[in-house]
Amino acid sequence: MKKFYLTTPLYYVNDLPHIGHSYTTIAADILARWKRLLGFDVFFLTGTDEHGTKIAKSAQQHNMQPLEFADMIVEHFKRLWQRLNITYDDFIRTTETRHTKIVQQVFEDLIKKGLIYKGKYSGWYCVPCETYLQTEELSGKNCPNCGREVELIDEDTYYFRLSIFQESLKKYFKDNPDFFAPSWRAKEMLNFLNQGLKDISFSRTKVRWAIPSISDPHHTIYVWIDALLNYITAINYGCEDFFNYWPADVHFIGKEILRFHTIIWPAILIAINLPPPKKVFAHGWWTVEGEKMSKSKGNIIDPNKIIDKYSSDVIRYFLFSEVTFGEDGDFSYQALVNRYNSDLADNFGNLVSRLLNMIETFFNGEIDNPGGDEGLIKQATNSIKNFYKKMEDLAFTDALGEIFLILKKTNQFIESKAPWNTIKTDKEFTKNTLYQALAALKTATIALHPFIPDTTTKLWQLLAQQQDLSTQAKGLFLQGEKIFFSTDIKLKKCNPLFPK
Ligand code: MSP
């Protein structure tokens, strides 16, 4: 079976999860579900990044030990992932021994290879981003990423010889044109690379809440190195089965951590003789009503509240329909309500209700293939070809758009055929109308499954399918089979899927 390995960033446990973290995790879940539908052996990894000053400070503010604090926050992440129907295969915490011991080993290997050497770092550091910064990168006295004040640090450190990987990275990017996704993200990193890479500090002496170096325990390993290595520690780096999944097929990240994932991470991998990941997809950032989300502004969106009021499918749908996946977007409750009403309630839910209602009323819930026109079914089958291509390109928003277009066309088809009139004069014609609409709806249900798994599972039952969704999906996506509807089950009216 073909393998597929995908990851999310490891989220910091300094605070509760919000809509931004959910966005990346849902994206990964959509792809994981999609690949499973196609029959891949998927390994979907997520987890938490638990070391460093940022976490230690948060714990202290709560009068807790760092690990105790992390344990508490981790439960919030796990609970939210469960509520959002996230089907991860593994959840790694950077405080687990399976991780820390490999991080220490890699650090020692790099020292032995002469790729890490001892020196001194004096310069700027941003604690919220856990990032070293050059003076010319600062905006005033603040971090260019998070806007918060930076610290001056002056301490002994172990440097990683990042500078010597410049040419290997250039070559890797050239040989792997699909590495950056969306492709336009490459430009910024190529510019950065062309300015020349500098060696980077890989250890701290003043940070105690981190993994100590084995040979020089006075130093702890820089949290970003610790965190990045999760992508290999979770799949048993050093063991025989490691290459079952490595190299990763996709790392999903937000745009602000692109440099870590496309320059530093591949360089570390090349340094330990491993191939870099095949692709890094960096999506944009969500603002809230035009403003950056922040605790001080009090505008952090808690996905739990949206789940309580609507459902997890509503957030999942909203985030990937409202803004083209990859670009920046703006969240507002008004936009969410608009999408809910127009797309989910009207276009989708209403189609389901009226169709099932007519089938029950006009045909006693029994409808078989009457033969005749197949125009709508053919259109739906064609849209599926476009959908497939878009899913494989990770163009999730366009892929969703394709399916909602099928639903719109199906609504228009019903309008134009007016089965409520034709039933009085031509039963066979009416049956053909409803049969085709049902086949189109079924096609859409299968395609929407990775996006809105709860609703589509419920709908699949309403459509009283004997064959399970994933078996039908393989026929639809891999063999291009037209979807027809089995005949032997009675369909019933249903309550609205998305009540207004
Ligand atoms: N711990 C590091 C990542 C280490 S990966 C080896 C980290 N953690 S984080 O908790 O700050 O999470 C950052 C990620 O959360 C972003 O890359 C992005 O995936 C997601 N988002 C956080 N806020 C976001 C928005 N406002 N909008 C969209 N996604 C954002 O960085």
Short mmCIF file of C-alpha atoms and ligand atoms in Angstrom, two decimals, residues 9-12 18 20-21 23-24 49 224 227-228 230-231 253-254 256-257 261 283-286 293, ligand 1:
data_model
loop_
_atom_site.label_atom_id
_atom_site.label_comp_id
_atom_site.label_asym_id
_atom_site.label_seq_id
_atom_site.Cartn_x
_atom_site.Cartn_y
_atom_site.Cartn_z
CA PRO A 9 3.47 22.17 13.43
CA LEU A 10 3.87 21.23 17.07
CA TYR A 11 1.87 23.86 18.89
CA TYR A 12 3.29 25.72 21.87
CA HIS A 18 -7.48 28.87 19.01
CA GLY A 20 -5.36 29.58 13.95
CA HIS A 21 -4.09 26.27 15.34
CA TYR A 23 -6.92 25.86 10.76
CA THR A 24 -3.64 24.03 10.16
CA ASP A 49 6.08 21.91 21.55
CA TRP A 224 13.34 25.02 17.57
CA ALA A 227 10.76 20.83 17.98
CA LEU A 228 11.67 20.30 14.32
CA ASN A 230 9.72 15.67 16.12
CA TYR A 231 8.97 14.95 12.48
CA ILE A 253 2.63 25.17 8.55
CA GLY A 254 1.68 28.82 8.86
CA GLU A 256 5.57 32.76 9.76
CA ILE A 257 7.58 29.58 10.28
CA HIS A 261 10.87 24.55 7.79
CA HIS A 283 -0.81 28.86 4.59
CA GLY A 284 -1.68 32.46 5.38
CA TRP A 285 -2.82 34.00 8.63
CA TRP A 286 -6.30 34.72 9.95
CA MET A 293 -5.58 37.98 17.05
N1 MSP B 1 6.03 25.58 18.17
C1 MSP B 1 6.16 26.27 16.93
C2 MSP B 1 6.15 25.31 15.78
C3 MSP B 1 7.15 24.22 15.83
S1 MSP B 1 6.97 23.11 14.50
C4 MSP B 1 8.29 22.11 14.58
C5 MSP B 1 5.01 27.24 16.79
N2 MSP B 1 3.93 26.98 17.54
S2 MSP B 1 2.61 27.88 17.59
O1 MSP B 1 1.81 27.38 18.66
O2 MSP B 1 2.95 29.27 17.65
O3 MSP B 1 1.83 27.56 16.32
C6 MSP B 1 2.07 28.21 15.16
C7 MSP B 1 1.15 27.67 14.09
O4 MSP B 1 -0.23 27.86 14.46
C8 MSP B 1 1.29 28.45 12.81
O5 MSP B 1 2.36 28.01 12.03
C9 MSP B 1 -0.04 28.18 12.17
O6 MSP B 1 0.00 26.87 11.69
C10 MSP B 1 -0.99 28.26 13.35
N3 MSP B 1 -1.47 29.62 13.60
C11 MSP B 1 -1.35 30.32 14.76
N4 MSP B 1 -2.01 31.50 14.63
C12 MSP B 1 -2.53 31.60 13.39
C13 MSP B 1 -3.38 32.51 12.73
N5 MSP B 1 -3.77 33.64 13.28
N6 MSP B 1 -3.82 32.19 11.49
C14 MSP B 1 -3.50 30.99 10.90
N7 MSP B 1 -2.71 30.11 11.50
C15 MSP B 1 -2.05 30.45 12.66
O7 MSP B 1 5.14 28.15 16.00
#
